[in-house]
XYZ file of C-alpha atoms in Angstrom:
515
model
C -74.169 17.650 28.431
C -75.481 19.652 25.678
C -73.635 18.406 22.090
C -72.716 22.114 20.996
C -70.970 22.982 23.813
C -67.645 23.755 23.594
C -66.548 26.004 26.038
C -66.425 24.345 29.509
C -65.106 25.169 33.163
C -61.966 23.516 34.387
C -63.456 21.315 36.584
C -65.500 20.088 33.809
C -63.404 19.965 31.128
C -61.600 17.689 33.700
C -64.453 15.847 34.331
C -64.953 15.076 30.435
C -61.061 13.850 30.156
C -61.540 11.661 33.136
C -64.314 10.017 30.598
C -62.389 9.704 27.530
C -59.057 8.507 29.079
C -60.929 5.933 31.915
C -58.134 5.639 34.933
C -58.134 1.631 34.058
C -56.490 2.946 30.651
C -54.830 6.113 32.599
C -53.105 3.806 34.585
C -51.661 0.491 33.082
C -50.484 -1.931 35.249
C -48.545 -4.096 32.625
C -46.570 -4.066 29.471
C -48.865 -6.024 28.052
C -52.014 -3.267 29.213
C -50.138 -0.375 27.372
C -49.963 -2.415 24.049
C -53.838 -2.995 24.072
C -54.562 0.860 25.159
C -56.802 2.443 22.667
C -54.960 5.306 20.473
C -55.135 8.678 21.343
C -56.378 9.667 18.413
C -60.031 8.048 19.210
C -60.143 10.410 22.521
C -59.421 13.737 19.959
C -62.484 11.904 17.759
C -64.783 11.636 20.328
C -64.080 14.719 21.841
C -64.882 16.688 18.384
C -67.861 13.990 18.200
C -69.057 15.096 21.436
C -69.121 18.644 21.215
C -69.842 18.401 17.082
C -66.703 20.904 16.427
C -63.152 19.443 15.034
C -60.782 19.043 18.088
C -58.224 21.979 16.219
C -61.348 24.490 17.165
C -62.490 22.764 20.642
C -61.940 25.674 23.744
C -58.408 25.616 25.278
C -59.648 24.262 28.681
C -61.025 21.420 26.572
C -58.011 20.831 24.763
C -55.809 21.425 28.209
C -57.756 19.165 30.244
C -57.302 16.389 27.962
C -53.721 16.415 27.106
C -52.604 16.935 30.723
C -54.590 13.743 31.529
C -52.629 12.212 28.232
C -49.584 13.243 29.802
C -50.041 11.632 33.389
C -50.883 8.347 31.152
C -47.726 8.808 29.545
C -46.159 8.988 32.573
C -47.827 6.221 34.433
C -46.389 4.409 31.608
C -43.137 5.016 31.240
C -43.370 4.302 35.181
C -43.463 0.347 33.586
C -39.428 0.883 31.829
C -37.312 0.416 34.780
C -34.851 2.830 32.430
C -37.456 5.328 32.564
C -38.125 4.760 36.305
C -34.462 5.545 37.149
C -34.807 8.350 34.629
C -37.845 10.774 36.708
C -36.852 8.825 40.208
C -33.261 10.901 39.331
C -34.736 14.051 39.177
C -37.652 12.880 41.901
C -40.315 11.852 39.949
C -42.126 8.540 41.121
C -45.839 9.472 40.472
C -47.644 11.659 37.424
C -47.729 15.070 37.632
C -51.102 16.906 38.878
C -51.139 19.784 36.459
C -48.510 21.398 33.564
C -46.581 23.070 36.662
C -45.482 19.980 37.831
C -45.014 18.346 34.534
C -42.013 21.218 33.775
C -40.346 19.309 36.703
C -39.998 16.284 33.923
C -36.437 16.366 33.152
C -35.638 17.780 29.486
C -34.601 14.867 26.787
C -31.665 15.467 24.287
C -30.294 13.346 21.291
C -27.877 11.496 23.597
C -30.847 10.082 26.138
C -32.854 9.615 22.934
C -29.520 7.473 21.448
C -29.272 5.493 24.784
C -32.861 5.006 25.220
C -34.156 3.948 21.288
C -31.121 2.349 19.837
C -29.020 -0.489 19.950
C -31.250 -3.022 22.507
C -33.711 -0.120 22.701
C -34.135 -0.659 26.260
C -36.235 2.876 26.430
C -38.863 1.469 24.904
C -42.401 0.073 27.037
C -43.386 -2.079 24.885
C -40.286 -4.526 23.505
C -39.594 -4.519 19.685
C -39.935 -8.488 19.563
C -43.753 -7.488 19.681
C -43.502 -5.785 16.280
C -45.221 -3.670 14.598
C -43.091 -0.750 14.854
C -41.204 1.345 12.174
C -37.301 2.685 12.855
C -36.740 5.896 11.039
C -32.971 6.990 11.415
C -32.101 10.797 10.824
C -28.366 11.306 9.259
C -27.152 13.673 12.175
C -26.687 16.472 9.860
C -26.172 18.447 12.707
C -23.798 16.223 15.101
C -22.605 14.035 12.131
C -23.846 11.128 14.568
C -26.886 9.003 13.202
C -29.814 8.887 15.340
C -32.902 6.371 15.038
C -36.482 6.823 16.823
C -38.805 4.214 16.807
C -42.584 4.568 16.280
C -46.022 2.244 16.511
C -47.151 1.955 13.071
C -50.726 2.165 14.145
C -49.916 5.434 16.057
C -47.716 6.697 12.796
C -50.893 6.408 10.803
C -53.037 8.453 13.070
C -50.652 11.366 12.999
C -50.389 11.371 9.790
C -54.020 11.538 9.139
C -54.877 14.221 11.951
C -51.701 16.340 10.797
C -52.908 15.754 7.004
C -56.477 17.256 7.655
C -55.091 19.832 9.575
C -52.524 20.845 6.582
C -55.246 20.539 4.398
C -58.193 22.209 6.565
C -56.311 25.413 7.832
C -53.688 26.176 4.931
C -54.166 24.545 1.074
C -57.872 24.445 1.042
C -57.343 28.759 0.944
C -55.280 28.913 -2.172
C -56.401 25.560 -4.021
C -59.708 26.939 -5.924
C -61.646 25.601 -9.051
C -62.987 21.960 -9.815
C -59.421 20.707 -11.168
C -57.451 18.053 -9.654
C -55.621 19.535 -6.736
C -51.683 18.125 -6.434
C -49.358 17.642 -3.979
C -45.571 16.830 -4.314
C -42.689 16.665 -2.047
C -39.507 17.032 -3.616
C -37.826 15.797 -0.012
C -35.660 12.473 -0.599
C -36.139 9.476 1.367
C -33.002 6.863 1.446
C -30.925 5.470 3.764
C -33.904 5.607 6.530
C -33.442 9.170 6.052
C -36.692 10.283 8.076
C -38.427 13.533 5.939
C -39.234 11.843 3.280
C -40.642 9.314 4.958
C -42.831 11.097 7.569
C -43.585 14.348 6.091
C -44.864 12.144 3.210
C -46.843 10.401 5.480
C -48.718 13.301 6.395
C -48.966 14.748 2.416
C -50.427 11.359 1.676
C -53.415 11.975 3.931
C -54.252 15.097 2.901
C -57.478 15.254 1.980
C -58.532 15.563 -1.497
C -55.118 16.111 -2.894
C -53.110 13.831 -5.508
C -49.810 13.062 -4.070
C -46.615 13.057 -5.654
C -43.242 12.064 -3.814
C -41.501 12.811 -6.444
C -37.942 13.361 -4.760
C -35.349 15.987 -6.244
C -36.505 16.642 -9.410
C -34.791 18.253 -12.828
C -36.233 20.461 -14.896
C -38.126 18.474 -17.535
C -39.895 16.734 -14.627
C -40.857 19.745 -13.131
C -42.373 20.988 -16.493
C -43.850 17.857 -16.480
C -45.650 17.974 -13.148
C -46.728 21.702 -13.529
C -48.152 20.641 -16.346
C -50.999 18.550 -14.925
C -54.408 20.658 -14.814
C -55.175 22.054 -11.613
C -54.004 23.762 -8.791
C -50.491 22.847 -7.000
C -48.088 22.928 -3.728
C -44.822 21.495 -3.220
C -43.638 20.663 -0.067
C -39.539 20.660 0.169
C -36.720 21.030 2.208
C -34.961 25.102 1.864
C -32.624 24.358 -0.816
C -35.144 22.773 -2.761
C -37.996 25.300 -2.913
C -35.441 28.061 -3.817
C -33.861 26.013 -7.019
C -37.303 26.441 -8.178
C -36.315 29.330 -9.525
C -34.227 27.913 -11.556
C -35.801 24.837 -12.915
C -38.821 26.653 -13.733
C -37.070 29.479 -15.591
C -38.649 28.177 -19.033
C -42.390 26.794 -18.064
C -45.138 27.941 -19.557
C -47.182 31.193 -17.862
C -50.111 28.488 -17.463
C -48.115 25.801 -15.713
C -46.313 28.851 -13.053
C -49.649 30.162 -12.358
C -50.633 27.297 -10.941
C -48.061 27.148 -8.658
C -50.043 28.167 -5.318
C -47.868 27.135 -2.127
C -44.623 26.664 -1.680
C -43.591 24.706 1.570
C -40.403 24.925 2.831
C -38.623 23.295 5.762
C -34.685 23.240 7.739
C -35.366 27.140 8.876
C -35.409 30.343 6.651
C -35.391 30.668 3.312
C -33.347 33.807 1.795
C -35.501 37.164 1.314
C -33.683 37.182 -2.085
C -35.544 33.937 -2.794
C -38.848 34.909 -2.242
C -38.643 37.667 -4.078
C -37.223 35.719 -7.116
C -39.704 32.667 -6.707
C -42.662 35.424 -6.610
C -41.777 37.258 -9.613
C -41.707 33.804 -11.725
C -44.688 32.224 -10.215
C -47.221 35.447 -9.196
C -49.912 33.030 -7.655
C -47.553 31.275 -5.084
C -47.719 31.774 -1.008
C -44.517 30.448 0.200
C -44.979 29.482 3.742
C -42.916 26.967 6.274
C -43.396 23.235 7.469
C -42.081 22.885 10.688
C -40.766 19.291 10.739
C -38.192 17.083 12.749
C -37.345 13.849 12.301
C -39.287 12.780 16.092
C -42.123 15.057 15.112
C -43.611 14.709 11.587
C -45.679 18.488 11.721
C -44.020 20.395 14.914
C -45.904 23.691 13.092
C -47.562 25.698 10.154
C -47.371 29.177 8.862
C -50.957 29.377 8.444
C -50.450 32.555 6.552
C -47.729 34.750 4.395
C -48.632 37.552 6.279
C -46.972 36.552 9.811
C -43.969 34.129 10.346
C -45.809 32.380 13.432
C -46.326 28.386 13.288
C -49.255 26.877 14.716
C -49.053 23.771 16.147
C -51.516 20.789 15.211
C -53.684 20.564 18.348
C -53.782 16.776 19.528
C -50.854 15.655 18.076
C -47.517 16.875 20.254
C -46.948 18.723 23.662
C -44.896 21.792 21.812
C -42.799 23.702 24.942
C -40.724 26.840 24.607
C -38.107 26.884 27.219
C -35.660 28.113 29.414
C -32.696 26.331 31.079
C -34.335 25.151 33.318
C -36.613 23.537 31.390
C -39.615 25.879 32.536
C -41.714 27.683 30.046
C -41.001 31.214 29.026
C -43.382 33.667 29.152
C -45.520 34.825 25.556
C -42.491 37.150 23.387
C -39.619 35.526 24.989
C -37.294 32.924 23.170
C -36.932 29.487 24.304
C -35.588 26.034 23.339
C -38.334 23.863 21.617
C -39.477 20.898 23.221
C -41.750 18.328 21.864
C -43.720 15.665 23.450
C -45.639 12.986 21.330
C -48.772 12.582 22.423
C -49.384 9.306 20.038
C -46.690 7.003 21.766
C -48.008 4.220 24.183
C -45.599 1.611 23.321
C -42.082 4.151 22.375
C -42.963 7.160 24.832
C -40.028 9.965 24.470
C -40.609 12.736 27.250
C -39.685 16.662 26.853
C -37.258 15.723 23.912
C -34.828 19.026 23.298
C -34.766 18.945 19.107
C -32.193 21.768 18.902
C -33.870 24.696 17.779
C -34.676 28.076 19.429
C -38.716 29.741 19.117
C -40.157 32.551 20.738
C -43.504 31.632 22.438
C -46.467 33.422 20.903
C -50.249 33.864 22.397
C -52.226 30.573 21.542
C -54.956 31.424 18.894
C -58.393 32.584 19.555
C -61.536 33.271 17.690
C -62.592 31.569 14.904
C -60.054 28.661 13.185
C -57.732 26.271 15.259
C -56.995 26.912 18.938
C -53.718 25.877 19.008
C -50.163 26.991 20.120
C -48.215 29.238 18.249
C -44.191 30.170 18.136
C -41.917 31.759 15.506
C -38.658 30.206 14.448
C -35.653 31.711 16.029
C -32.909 29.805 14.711
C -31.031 26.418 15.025
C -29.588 25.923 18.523
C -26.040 25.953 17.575
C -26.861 29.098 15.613
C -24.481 30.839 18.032
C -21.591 32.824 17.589
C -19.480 32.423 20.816
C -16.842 35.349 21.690
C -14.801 34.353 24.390
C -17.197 33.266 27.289
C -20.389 35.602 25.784
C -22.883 33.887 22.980
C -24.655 35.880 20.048
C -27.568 34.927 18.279
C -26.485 34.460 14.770
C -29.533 35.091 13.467
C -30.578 38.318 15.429
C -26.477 39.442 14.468
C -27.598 39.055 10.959
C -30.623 41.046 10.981
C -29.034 43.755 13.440
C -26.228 43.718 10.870
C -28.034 44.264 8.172
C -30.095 47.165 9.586
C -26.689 48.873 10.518
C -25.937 48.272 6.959
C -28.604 49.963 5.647
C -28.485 52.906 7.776
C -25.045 53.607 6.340
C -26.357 53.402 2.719
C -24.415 50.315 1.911
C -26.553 47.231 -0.187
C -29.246 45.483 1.025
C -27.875 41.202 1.745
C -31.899 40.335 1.696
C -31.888 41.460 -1.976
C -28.525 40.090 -3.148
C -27.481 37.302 -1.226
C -28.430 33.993 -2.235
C -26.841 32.043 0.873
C -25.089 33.067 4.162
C -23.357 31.641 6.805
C -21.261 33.210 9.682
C -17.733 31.419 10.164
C -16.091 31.699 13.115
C -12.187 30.766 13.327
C -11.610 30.530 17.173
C -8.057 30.297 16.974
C -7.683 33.107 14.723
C -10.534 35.376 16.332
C -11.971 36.162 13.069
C -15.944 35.835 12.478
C -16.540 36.097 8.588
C -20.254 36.589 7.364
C -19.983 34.908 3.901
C -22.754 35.722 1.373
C -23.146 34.118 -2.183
C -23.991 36.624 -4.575
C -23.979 37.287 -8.503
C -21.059 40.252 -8.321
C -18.988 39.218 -5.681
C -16.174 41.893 -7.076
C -18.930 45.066 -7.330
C -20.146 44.477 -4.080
C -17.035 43.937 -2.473
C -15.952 47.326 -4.474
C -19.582 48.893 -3.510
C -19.246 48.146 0.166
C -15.773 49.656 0.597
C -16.447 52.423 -0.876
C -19.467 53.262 1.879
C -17.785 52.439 4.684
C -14.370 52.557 4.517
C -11.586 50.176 5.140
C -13.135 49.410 8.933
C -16.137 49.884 7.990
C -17.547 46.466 8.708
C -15.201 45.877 11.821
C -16.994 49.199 13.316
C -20.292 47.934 11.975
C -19.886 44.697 13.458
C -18.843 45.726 16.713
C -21.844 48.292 17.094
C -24.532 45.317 16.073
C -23.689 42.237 18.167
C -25.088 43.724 21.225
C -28.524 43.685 20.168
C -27.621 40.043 19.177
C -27.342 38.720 22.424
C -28.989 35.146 23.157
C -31.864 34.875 25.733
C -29.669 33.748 28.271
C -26.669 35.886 28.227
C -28.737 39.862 27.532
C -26.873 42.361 28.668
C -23.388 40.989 29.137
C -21.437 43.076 26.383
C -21.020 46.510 24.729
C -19.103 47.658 21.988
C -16.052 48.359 24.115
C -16.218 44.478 25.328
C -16.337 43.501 22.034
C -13.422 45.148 21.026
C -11.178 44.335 23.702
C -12.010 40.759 22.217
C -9.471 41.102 19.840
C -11.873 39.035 17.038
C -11.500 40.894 13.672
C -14.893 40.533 11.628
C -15.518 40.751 7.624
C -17.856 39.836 4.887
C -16.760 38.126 2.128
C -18.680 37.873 -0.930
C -18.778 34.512 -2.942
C -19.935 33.478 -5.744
C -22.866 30.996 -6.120
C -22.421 27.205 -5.293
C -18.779 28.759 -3.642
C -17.458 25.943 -1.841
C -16.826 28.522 0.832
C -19.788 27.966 1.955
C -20.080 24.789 3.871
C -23.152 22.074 2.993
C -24.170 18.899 4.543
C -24.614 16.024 2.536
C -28.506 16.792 1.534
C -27.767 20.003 0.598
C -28.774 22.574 3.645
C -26.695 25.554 4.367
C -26.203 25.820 8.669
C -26.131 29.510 9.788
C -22.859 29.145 11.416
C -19.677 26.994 11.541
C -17.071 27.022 13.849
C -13.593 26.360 12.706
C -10.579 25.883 14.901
């Protein structure tokens, strides 16, 4: 094989997987096999080594060939856990599958098989905890209010974090860190009570390359000054709430110290238009893209660039699936449920694990740079707004909203609104879009005034069609929303309102249901 090749046939990129994962590793016959299998992350080495390219850039049949055989490992392994066994034999699974067609057969993983499988006696995992060398990392449940633990191999946890690390580093910071100064890195995400970001995502900032890193948890303003004020470049990775404070905090800093500000890294969804636009106009140098985190998956995806919302998954590190309810893939431009498979997990495999969050499946990327998977954020799973039996995507209702807004000359919410969430009161049949502003009275004032005293009702009623979810198009019109009997209005609040709901860290969720 000639070194520099990197674009091979099927057959052969087959061939060269076959090499790197030998069927006496593909194929454990023990417990005690899968604990002495070599990592993953040697087979994405050699690979790159091989064809004397970095894996993120190796051709897609390269890249496919290669994880599919990964997968049929994984499965061959989890073949060992008689919970597993009964698990696949359930949905009629007793052998790997040949290609990704039969792997969407797999049955789809939620938080409750994750809870039954990785806590208490653990009895999910292939390779017992009495072994050790394993690390629990426990998420809150700031979604279910239920705490969840997953449970990695150390070994494997520092291989992620150094591929994902380079690939942060590589593909996004090296662009807007310039100059000979120190380059710096700081997370402002907490990590206590085995809460996982922290933890992981730190993980990965650590191995950055050729970045000082700072976990500096949630900071105040004199020790923000105080970091800014370090010579050289700078990027902060936090979660939402905690890149748009920044604001705030650095309201005083010096012009030197804000121009150095170059990327801003948020995570937990969207981040406000109005917050962009604020955190912009105070620091003029700063990109502010996502991080794409969970608490199973330490880098799900990146926005590679301010100019397109996509995320681009880390090639090598998870399976990343965008699917239907069926747990079959959806077709490039149509929105799915993310799934995530890690691909670094001998000993604590977790297959086709559901993390509760919606993406629309964008083509892979080509030419030169990473060829890797792409998806844009759609909005949390539970970002739904159920009327009667039919469910709206809250996030599409806000952004049809909005549009009908504008169109009738009332204000623009991007530009004022600091926070939003819908609530929906079930009993009462009354969906509220609540938005924390400066002047909750003028705009209150302003937006009676252009439409009238049913103004939003009508302006409600005409936008929730185009809000439909994936699964459920087509279903209503205005007249079936009306006959609903649901009354809708938007109430302006002022900032920090405890009308709007938190969780305990701080994030905002699109949409609560009351009874």
């Amino acid at each position: 094989m000639i070194a520099s090749q990197n674009h091979l046939s099927p057959r052969e990129a087959a061939e060269l997987a076959g090499r790197l994962i030998p069927d006496r590793e593909w194929k454990p016959q023990s417990v005690a096999e899968v604990a002495q299998l070599p990592p993953f992350a040697d087979k994405l080495r050699e690979s790159a080594r091989i064809h004397q390219s970095p894996y993120s850039e190796l051709s897609h049949e390269i890249q496919d060939a290669l994880v599919l055989r990964r997968s049929q490992q994984m499965v061959h392994t989890v073949l060992l856990n008689p919970l597993w066994a009964k698990r696949l034999a359930g949905a009629g699974i007793t052998e790997p599958p040949r290609d990704m067609e039969e792997w969407q057969h797999i049955p789809l993983s939620d938080k409750d098989v994750q809870r039954d499988f990785f806590m208490d006696d653990r009895p999910g995992m292939v390779v017992p905890l009495q072994r050790g060398g394993f690390e629990i990392v426990a998420s809150g449940g700031t979604s279910g209010g239920r705490p969840l633990e997953t449970v990695y191999s150390l070994r494997e946890l520092r291989d992620t974090y150094e591929i994902a690390g380079e690939f942060l580093g590589t593909y996004l910071l090296d662009r807007h860190f310039e100059g000979t100064d120190p380059r710096w890195l700081f997370t402002t995400l907490a990590d206590y009570q085995m809460w996982s970001s922290g933890t992981m995502v730190g993980g990965v900032l650590q191995n950055v390359p050729g970045v000082n890193y700072i976990g500096a948890g949630p900071v105040t303003t004199p020790v923000l000054e105080h970091m800014f004020s370090y010579p050289g470049p700078k990027a902060l990775m936090g979660i939402s709430a905690g890149i748009a404070i920044l604001s705030d905090l650095g309201a005083n800093m010096s012009a030197h110290s804000r121009h150095s500000f170059r990327v801003a890294l948020y995570g937990s969804g969207v981040l406000a238009q109005r917050k962009r636009a604020e955190l912009r106009e105070l620091y003029p140098n700063l990109a502010i893209l996502s991080y794409f985190a969970a608490t199973q998956a330490e880098t799900i995806g990146l926005q590679l660039s301010d100019e397109s919302p996509w995320l681009t998954a880390v090639p090598g590190l998870h399976l990343v699936e965008i699917v239907d309810e069926q747990g079959r893939w959806v077709d490039e431009g149509e929105e799915g449920e993310l799934v995530v498979t890690r691909l670094h997990a001998h000993e604590t495999p977790l297959l086709r694990l559901k993390l509760g969050d919606r993406m629309i499946r964008r083509p892979r990327g080509e030419g030169p740079g990473p060829k890797a998977e792409r998806f844009e954020f759609a909005g949390r799973t539970g970002d739904v707004l159920h009327l009667n039996d039919s469910q709206y995507s809250a996030a599409r209702a806000y952004e049809s909203l909005r549009g009908t807004l504008l169109s009738a000359g009332a204000p623009d919410l991007d530009k004022l609104a600091h926070e939003m969430q819908f609530v929906n009161h079930r009993e009462a049949r009354t969906i509220t879009l609540i938005a924390s502003v400066d002047d909750p009275q003028g705009l209150t004032h302003s937006l009676e005034t252009v439409l009238g005293p049913n103004g939003v009702q009508h302006a409600f009623i005409s936008s929730l069609p185009r809000a439909l979810s994936l699964f459920n198009h087509g279903e209503a019109n205005p007249a079936a929303i009306e006959k609903t009997g649901y009354r809708f209005q938007i109430l302006f609040v002022h900032r920090l309102s405890p009308e709007i709901e938190r969780t305990d860290i701080g994030k905002v969720p699109l949409v609560r249901d009351r009874g």
